XYZ file of C-alpha atoms in Angstrom:
501
model
C 3.755 -20.179 -36.139
C 4.893 -22.449 -33.301
C 8.366 -23.942 -33.400
C 9.646 -26.829 -31.292
C 13.182 -26.280 -30.097
C 15.758 -27.966 -27.901
C 15.638 -26.348 -24.454
C 19.396 -26.726 -24.030
C 20.260 -24.433 -26.946
C 22.037 -21.257 -25.824
C 21.765 -18.060 -27.816
C 24.492 -15.452 -27.579
C 23.406 -11.832 -27.381
C 24.675 -8.518 -26.023
C 23.439 -6.127 -23.342
C 20.627 -3.666 -24.068
C 19.184 -0.713 -22.200
C 16.083 -0.310 -20.032
C 12.968 1.757 -19.720
C 10.969 2.468 -16.561
C 7.528 0.886 -16.267
C 4.574 2.787 -14.887
C 0.949 2.030 -14.125
C -2.525 3.060 -15.161
C -5.897 2.803 -13.524
C -9.603 3.747 -13.608
C -13.080 3.273 -12.035
C -14.963 0.228 -10.742
C -17.179 -1.613 -13.203
C -18.509 -5.171 -13.352
C -18.264 -7.673 -16.206
C -19.337 -7.002 -19.747
C -18.705 -4.200 -22.213
C -17.615 -0.987 -20.557
C -16.801 2.528 -21.661
C -14.696 3.713 -18.735
C -11.569 5.679 -19.565
C -8.319 4.665 -17.840
C -6.718 7.362 -15.716
C -4.172 9.106 -17.970
C -2.033 9.932 -14.954
C -0.901 6.317 -14.542
C -0.174 5.191 -18.064
C 3.034 3.246 -18.739
C 6.075 5.034 -20.003
C 6.522 5.301 -23.755
C 8.844 2.821 -25.479
C 12.493 3.793 -25.243
C 14.560 3.893 -28.387
C 17.648 1.739 -28.707
C 20.814 2.337 -30.694
C 20.873 1.630 -34.412
C 23.443 -1.082 -33.790
C 21.144 -2.803 -31.267
C 18.232 -2.567 -33.694
C 20.315 -4.016 -36.514
C 21.642 -6.754 -34.273
C 18.139 -7.814 -33.224
C 16.968 -8.049 -36.813
C 20.103 -9.897 -37.855
C 19.666 -12.380 -35.001
C 16.059 -13.023 -36.056
C 17.087 -13.536 -39.693
C 19.796 -15.968 -38.588
C 17.396 -17.921 -36.367
C 19.323 -17.046 -33.217
C 16.188 -15.621 -31.580
C 12.481 -15.966 -32.453
C 10.884 -13.499 -34.825
C 8.835 -10.591 -33.544
C 6.006 -12.068 -31.403
C 6.809 -15.558 -32.719
C 6.058 -18.314 -30.197
C 8.711 -20.960 -29.533
C 8.950 -23.604 -26.831
C 10.704 -26.781 -25.844
C 9.260 -30.089 -26.991
C 7.858 -30.860 -23.525
C 5.805 -27.646 -23.317
C 2.428 -27.280 -25.024
C 0.788 -23.883 -25.548
C -2.924 -24.515 -25.096
C -4.348 -21.028 -25.560
C -3.998 -17.285 -25.172
C -6.785 -14.976 -24.020
C -6.024 -11.400 -25.134
C -6.724 -8.358 -23.006
C -10.257 -7.051 -23.130
C -11.584 -3.955 -21.354
C -8.583 -3.636 -19.038
C -5.839 -2.044 -21.157
C -3.256 -1.709 -18.371
C -0.232 -3.885 -17.693
C -1.136 -7.420 -16.570
C 0.383 -8.398 -13.205
C 0.004 -11.175 -10.629
C -2.274 -14.235 -10.437
C -4.227 -16.111 -7.761
C -6.444 -19.213 -7.949
C -9.489 -20.666 -6.235
C -11.389 -23.744 -7.350
C -12.154 -23.353 -11.025
C -11.282 -19.664 -11.072
C -8.140 -17.680 -11.857
C -7.820 -14.067 -10.709
C -5.560 -11.882 -12.826
C -4.263 -8.513 -11.690
C -3.944 -5.571 -14.075
C -2.859 -1.978 -13.487
C -6.468 -1.051 -14.299
C -8.092 -3.579 -11.944
C -8.545 -7.346 -12.093
C -10.157 -10.024 -14.232
C -11.741 -13.299 -13.144
C -11.542 -16.326 -15.439
C -13.391 -19.635 -15.306
C -10.647 -22.173 -16.036
C -12.817 -25.302 -15.814
C -11.612 -25.996 -19.337
C -7.975 -24.823 -19.377
C -7.999 -24.922 -23.172
C -10.802 -22.365 -23.275
C -10.868 -20.023 -20.227
C -13.976 -17.841 -20.008
C -14.126 -14.345 -18.571
C -16.525 -14.208 -15.632
C -16.065 -10.541 -14.692
C -13.722 -7.608 -15.065
C -13.274 -4.848 -12.514
C -11.719 -1.490 -13.282
C -10.236 0.039 -10.159
C -7.214 2.362 -9.806
C -4.103 1.118 -8.082
C -0.885 -0.160 -9.577
C 0.304 -2.858 -9.324
C -3.016 -4.377 -8.348
C -1.340 -7.542 -7.109
C -4.153 -9.897 -6.168
C -4.780 -12.634 -3.573
C -7.893 -14.545 -2.521
C -9.048 -16.307 0.637
C -12.549 -17.699 0.992
C -15.002 -15.041 -0.150
C -12.457 -12.229 0.021
C -10.153 -10.785 -2.620
C -7.275 -8.457 -1.735
C -5.793 -5.845 -4.067
C -2.591 -3.824 -3.611
C -2.466 -0.102 -4.414
C 1.004 1.357 -4.824
C 0.303 4.574 -6.685
C -0.691 7.766 -4.948
C -4.436 8.329 -5.389
C -6.876 11.111 -4.644
C -8.881 8.790 -2.350
C -9.519 5.103 -1.668
C -12.408 4.741 -4.121
C -12.371 3.006 -7.484
C -13.054 6.377 -9.096
C -9.873 7.952 -7.727
C -7.357 9.827 -9.835
C -3.616 10.308 -9.510
C -2.505 12.762 -6.859
C 1.013 13.622 -5.604
C 2.270 11.669 -2.594
C 3.360 14.996 -1.124
C -0.295 15.767 -0.347
C -1.507 14.459 3.005
C -4.951 13.574 1.629
C -3.450 11.134 -0.908
C -4.192 7.428 -0.398
C -2.315 4.142 -0.959
C -2.792 0.728 0.613
C -4.991 -2.382 0.474
C -8.467 -2.823 -0.975
C -10.779 -5.698 -0.013
C -13.537 -7.138 -2.222
C -16.312 -9.646 -1.544
C -16.164 -12.271 -4.298
C -18.931 -14.568 -3.088
C -20.581 -13.706 -6.418
C -17.753 -14.010 -8.953
C -19.848 -12.232 -11.557
C -20.285 -9.189 -9.370
C -17.371 -8.509 -6.976
C -18.205 -5.908 -4.353
C -15.717 -3.436 -2.877
C -16.107 -3.641 0.906
C -13.050 -2.143 2.636
C -9.853 -0.143 2.284
C -6.877 0.130 4.624
C -4.240 2.807 4.141
C -0.675 1.630 4.773
C 2.617 3.485 5.039
C 4.165 3.873 1.571
C 1.248 2.013 -0.004
C 1.232 -1.668 -0.947
C 3.575 -2.726 -3.720
C 2.860 -6.390 -2.990
C 1.160 -8.280 -0.183
C 1.140 -11.755 1.359
C -1.697 -13.544 3.133
C -1.358 -15.492 6.362
C -4.858 -16.990 6.522
C -6.334 -18.317 9.742
C -9.785 -19.684 10.537
C -11.390 -16.477 11.821
C -9.058 -13.843 10.415
C -6.756 -13.196 7.497
C -3.475 -11.446 8.208
C -1.853 -9.471 5.408
C 1.835 -8.650 5.290
C 2.132 -5.478 3.217
C 5.421 -4.879 1.419
C 6.297 -1.340 0.363
C 9.413 0.768 0.107
C 11.109 4.020 -0.988
C 10.083 6.506 1.735
C 10.668 10.213 1.293
C 10.750 12.997 3.849
C 8.357 14.999 1.638
C 5.699 12.233 1.712
C 3.470 12.665 4.805
C 2.364 9.013 4.729
C 5.697 7.470 3.748
C 8.372 8.728 6.118
C 11.891 7.302 6.555
C 13.087 5.074 7.995
C 10.631 2.625 6.464
C 12.368 -0.489 7.750
C 9.461 -2.869 8.307
C 6.117 -4.114 7.005
C 2.510 -3.267 7.797
C 0.453 -6.122 9.266
C -3.295 -5.925 8.573
C -5.886 -8.055 10.343
C -9.086 -8.780 8.394
C -11.976 -10.473 10.264
C -13.563 -12.864 7.765
C -17.088 -12.171 9.004
C -16.574 -8.416 9.196
C -13.998 -7.418 6.546
C -15.088 -3.799 6.855
C -13.246 -3.807 10.197
C -9.898 -4.534 8.561
C -7.116 -2.497 10.167
C -3.349 -2.270 10.618
C -2.443 -4.030 13.874
C 1.350 -3.777 13.799
C 4.389 -2.443 11.982
C 7.217 -4.834 12.913
C 10.692 -3.416 12.307
C 12.688 -5.999 10.359
C 15.863 -3.932 10.010
C 16.483 -2.179 13.326
C 19.069 0.552 13.256
C 19.670 4.091 14.333
C 18.819 7.199 12.338
C 16.797 7.728 9.181
C 18.480 4.869 7.309
C 17.506 1.977 9.558
C 19.601 -1.185 9.697
C 19.299 -2.712 6.232
C 21.705 -2.650 3.313
C 23.057 0.902 2.920
C 23.314 0.527 -0.855
C 25.565 2.881 -2.818
C 28.173 4.233 -2.377
C 29.031 1.604 0.254
C 27.728 -1.146 -2.022
C 27.701 0.184 -5.604
C 24.900 -1.077 -7.818
C 22.900 -2.429 -4.865
C 19.540 -1.048 -3.762
C 19.399 0.571 -0.363
C 16.981 -1.313 1.889
C 14.014 0.882 2.765
C 11.386 -1.816 3.206
C 10.530 -5.129 1.526
C 9.495 -5.855 -2.034
C 7.873 -9.240 -1.495
C 7.404 -11.875 1.190
C 6.583 -15.575 0.870
C 5.197 -17.472 3.849
C 5.134 -21.216 4.478
C 2.452 -21.483 7.187
C 2.929 -25.233 7.694
C 6.465 -24.505 8.890
C 5.757 -21.118 10.550
C 8.373 -19.617 8.245
C 8.626 -16.641 5.908
C 11.260 -15.424 3.488
C 11.517 -11.740 2.687
C 13.039 -10.224 -0.443
C 13.828 -6.747 0.792
C 15.654 -4.652 -1.786
C 19.252 -5.043 -0.592
C 18.618 -7.914 1.839
C 17.198 -11.407 1.999
C 15.710 -12.481 5.317
C 14.332 -15.604 6.970
C 11.826 -15.078 9.761
C 9.397 -16.869 12.026
C 5.623 -16.290 11.809
C 4.585 -18.418 14.781
C 2.905 -15.253 16.030
C 1.579 -13.777 12.748
C 1.108 -10.324 14.257
C 4.709 -10.260 15.452
C 7.084 -11.877 12.925
C 10.673 -12.313 14.136
C 13.784 -12.266 11.946
C 15.953 -15.408 12.174
C 18.648 -14.614 9.620
C 19.613 -11.831 7.220
C 21.884 -12.108 4.150
C 23.251 -9.837 1.434
C 24.904 -10.383 -1.941
C 26.720 -7.180 -2.796
C 28.491 -8.687 -5.803
C 25.687 -10.013 -8.019
C 22.326 -9.014 -6.527
C 21.012 -5.529 -7.270
C 17.427 -5.828 -5.978
C 16.065 -8.729 -3.904
C 12.643 -9.150 -5.492
C 10.840 -12.351 -4.427
C 11.314 -15.688 -2.674
C 10.205 -19.316 -2.990
C 10.679 -22.132 -0.460
C 11.082 -25.717 -1.508
C 8.581 -28.080 0.078
C 10.944 -29.354 2.797
C 11.768 -25.774 3.819
C 15.477 -26.447 3.590
C 16.008 -24.174 0.567
C 14.934 -20.726 -0.579
C 15.127 -19.324 -4.102
C 15.530 -15.533 -4.116
C 15.209 -13.527 -7.343
C 17.260 -10.511 -8.349
C 15.267 -7.996 -10.419
C 18.269 -6.251 -11.939
C 17.078 -3.212 -13.893
C 13.666 -3.184 -12.216
C 12.113 -5.495 -14.772
C 12.460 -2.935 -17.530
C 15.961 -3.607 -18.879
C 17.547 -6.079 -21.271
C 19.663 -8.148 -18.873
C 19.451 -11.688 -20.310
C 22.538 -11.531 -22.487
C 26.196 -12.460 -22.587
C 27.404 -9.086 -21.356
C 25.425 -9.307 -18.105
C 26.243 -13.001 -17.778
C 24.679 -15.873 -15.818
C 25.028 -14.556 -12.262
C 23.275 -11.169 -12.369
C 19.539 -10.690 -12.842
C 19.280 -14.334 -11.806
C 17.916 -16.584 -9.065
C 20.044 -17.140 -5.982
C 19.586 -20.560 -4.368
C 20.170 -20.751 -0.625
C 20.132 -23.776 1.650
C 18.588 -23.365 5.110
C 20.912 -25.026 7.607
C 20.554 -25.501 11.350
C 17.463 -25.609 13.518
C 15.044 -23.201 15.155
C 16.254 -19.673 15.703
C 19.796 -20.715 14.790
C 18.903 -21.468 11.158
C 21.080 -19.777 8.547
C 20.760 -19.002 4.848
C 23.775 -20.424 2.998
C 24.356 -19.530 -0.645
C 24.753 -22.427 -3.099
C 24.397 -21.215 -6.696
C 22.736 -18.978 -9.286
C 20.261 -19.938 -11.990
C 19.455 -17.969 -15.121
C 17.739 -18.946 -18.356
C 20.299 -20.105 -20.933
C 18.652 -18.351 -23.911
C 20.031 -14.879 -24.549
C 17.489 -12.254 -25.530
C 17.608 -9.221 -27.831
C 18.568 -5.788 -26.572
C 14.954 -4.731 -27.172
C 13.586 -7.308 -24.689
C 13.182 -6.623 -20.977
C 14.222 -9.836 -19.257
C 15.128 -10.723 -15.671
C 14.121 -13.228 -12.978
C 10.519 -12.696 -11.844
C 7.531 -14.480 -10.264
C 7.268 -18.269 -10.172
C 6.005 -21.207 -8.135
C 6.849 -24.758 -7.186
C 5.753 -27.673 -9.335
C 4.779 -30.177 -6.614
C 6.737 -33.402 -7.137
C 7.678 -35.304 -4.007
C 11.431 -35.696 -3.605
C 12.185 -33.085 -6.281
C 12.583 -29.299 -6.246
C 11.023 -28.041 -9.463
C 9.854 -24.546 -10.380
C 8.108 -22.696 -13.148
C 9.101 -19.042 -13.416
C 8.344 -15.896 -15.411
C 11.198 -13.959 -17.036
C 9.267 -11.103 -18.695
C 10.192 -11.226 -22.412
C 12.502 -14.114 -21.573
C 9.258 -16.090 -21.332
C 8.449 -18.972 -18.987
C 11.086 -21.381 -17.689
C 10.676 -24.777 -16.003
C 13.757 -25.703 -13.994
C 15.130 -28.127 -11.431
C 17.044 -27.116 -8.283
C 16.955 -30.480 -6.495
C 20.733 -30.203 -6.440
C 20.951 -26.650 -5.135
C 24.516 -26.342 -6.412
C 23.660 -27.445 -9.965
C 20.262 -26.087 -11.108
C 19.188 -26.767 -14.686
C 16.393 -25.782 -17.042
C 14.149 -28.598 -18.288
C 11.630 -26.679 -20.420
C 10.633 -23.244 -21.686
C 8.094 -21.118 -23.574
C 8.663 -17.658 -25.011
C 7.706 -15.135 -27.645
C 10.108 -13.226 -29.829
C 10.731 -9.535 -29.122
C 7.691 -7.276 -29.055
C 9.642 -4.772 -31.149
C 13.017 -4.611 -32.858
C 13.447 -0.824 -32.857
C 12.630 0.062 -29.226
C 12.536 -1.433 -25.753
C 8.982 -1.826 -24.487
C 7.989 -3.522 -21.235
C 6.284 -6.849 -21.887
C 6.388 -10.598 -21.386
C 5.326 -12.923 -18.596
C 4.857 -11.184 -15.234
C 3.807 -14.300 -13.313
C 3.929 -17.969 -14.308
C 2.416 -20.421 -11.814
C 1.572 -24.142 -11.700
C -1.973 -24.883 -10.606
C -3.817 -28.206 -10.773
C -1.935 -29.647 -13.729
C -1.368 -26.544 -15.847
C 0.885 -23.503 -16.043
C -0.865 -20.140 -16.151
C 1.037 -17.058 -17.261
C -0.139 -13.448 -17.127
C 1.638 -11.731 -20.000
C 1.951 -7.979 -19.485
C 0.818 -7.136 -23.017
C -0.413 -10.317 -24.689
C -2.901 -11.520 -22.089
C -3.516 -14.825 -20.306
C -1.581 -17.895 -21.493
C -2.231 -21.508 -20.544
C 0.591 -24.033 -20.911
C 0.876 -27.749 -20.279
C 4.125 -29.476 -19.428
C 4.453 -33.090 -20.541
C 7.532 -34.547 -18.915
C 8.105 -37.620 -16.757
C 9.915 -35.406 -14.247
C 6.869 -33.185 -13.691
C 4.023 -35.634 -14.435
C 3.508 -36.659 -10.763
C 2.443 -33.069 -10.004
C -0.709 -33.592 -12.067
C -2.129 -35.668 -9.199
C -1.897 -32.764 -6.744
C -5.137 -30.784 -6.541
C -5.610 -27.556 -4.592
C -8.751 -25.679 -3.621
C -6.893 -22.375 -3.485
C -3.466 -21.021 -4.379
C -1.835 -17.717 -3.565
C 1.758 -18.414 -4.501
C 3.163 -16.079 -1.837
C 1.279 -18.223 0.708
C 2.859 -21.560 -0.107
C 0.753 -24.636 0.673
C 1.955 -27.911 2.085
C 1.353 -29.871 -1.105
C 1.802 -33.304 0.457
C -0.043 -32.958 3.783
């Protein structure tokens, strides 16, 4: 049953506990029924039990109408849920999204799925590819599709199995597919990168595509992931010869002496803060030659005028409320950046009164000054105002701009906190203007679920729900309606377009 609710209502809940997420993967297959078996070495962790008091509290809150019932869909009056497409032959966790023309590309720990979204109310599956490599974050450019592999594999094939990172022969990095035939994607190249590829960001040019590869957590026992890992891998992919893709640079973003580099030292110096050993995610704004990096314990602003040699302009930390700098979004004028804090790694219940409004939230920064003297200046935090149960993983995650000239509007995923539409035009006073969510997946355990990515593309919001599948939403609001006129041929959210050029 669908309920319409006032988006300003605040629910009061307590803090829950978390559970680590894992991945799972398998072999390459095209569309249609398949019988491949996912690799058992990369399956997600089992649900984690919660206390009896937390279980009772969740059920009491549901009975009292304080939170939605188990799997019950609720949303604000200005959000319409058009459809849900359940998982099919890819049983892994759903991840990131990319778009091109009438197609949506959905990552999954088992591979990726291509949808025809010509009719947003009835997306059709065009093909499904099983290929090992969590998280399988996906991007597209022209006839090429790029897939991140951040789990240690026996080789670079789509028939690989899990293998310890302590073995030199193990492989992690980027895979490249030819998607000129959407019904039959072809695997054409692989590039190994230091510490794998947790996420990646495209800097597309006419003849080549550059890829900024974000990865982290080096270990002296990993031959291909040695400390200090204080930079990013830059891959160059010739469009006409993608099989020649190769790493062309490893720019150091956090220079420093010794094995720790120059980023945030983390605990014990900064308790509760992740030590910086690389970047988690990078967003580029090619029209402004700018990039913003969310790098574990640091947020950075850097220039990409020379895409092979990015240069850091400013570096900031928040050692009070940010635990893990996860992702970044520019506003269209490039005078603001929204950074997300993935407190608990995306697997904990952090959207509650105990954690409060400033942790596991978005941090909004103004960009002040000009050129290489620009600085990131903190203005405020934003967090969804609806408290979740202690059995729901919830924290700030992937989102995109909603292109309205003169306004700074975003749609954003919050795992089991659902999808939020919010306004940060006044960077000191952000506010939510719409939402969509499901009730807890369970009331007796904490399982990882909810919206991984929620992006606005050509008039609709598309959400890749980790467990439930592919959701399509429509926002009907005079504040967002002008965005319906903006049409894109391609969208990789981490490569932000100039919507109004």
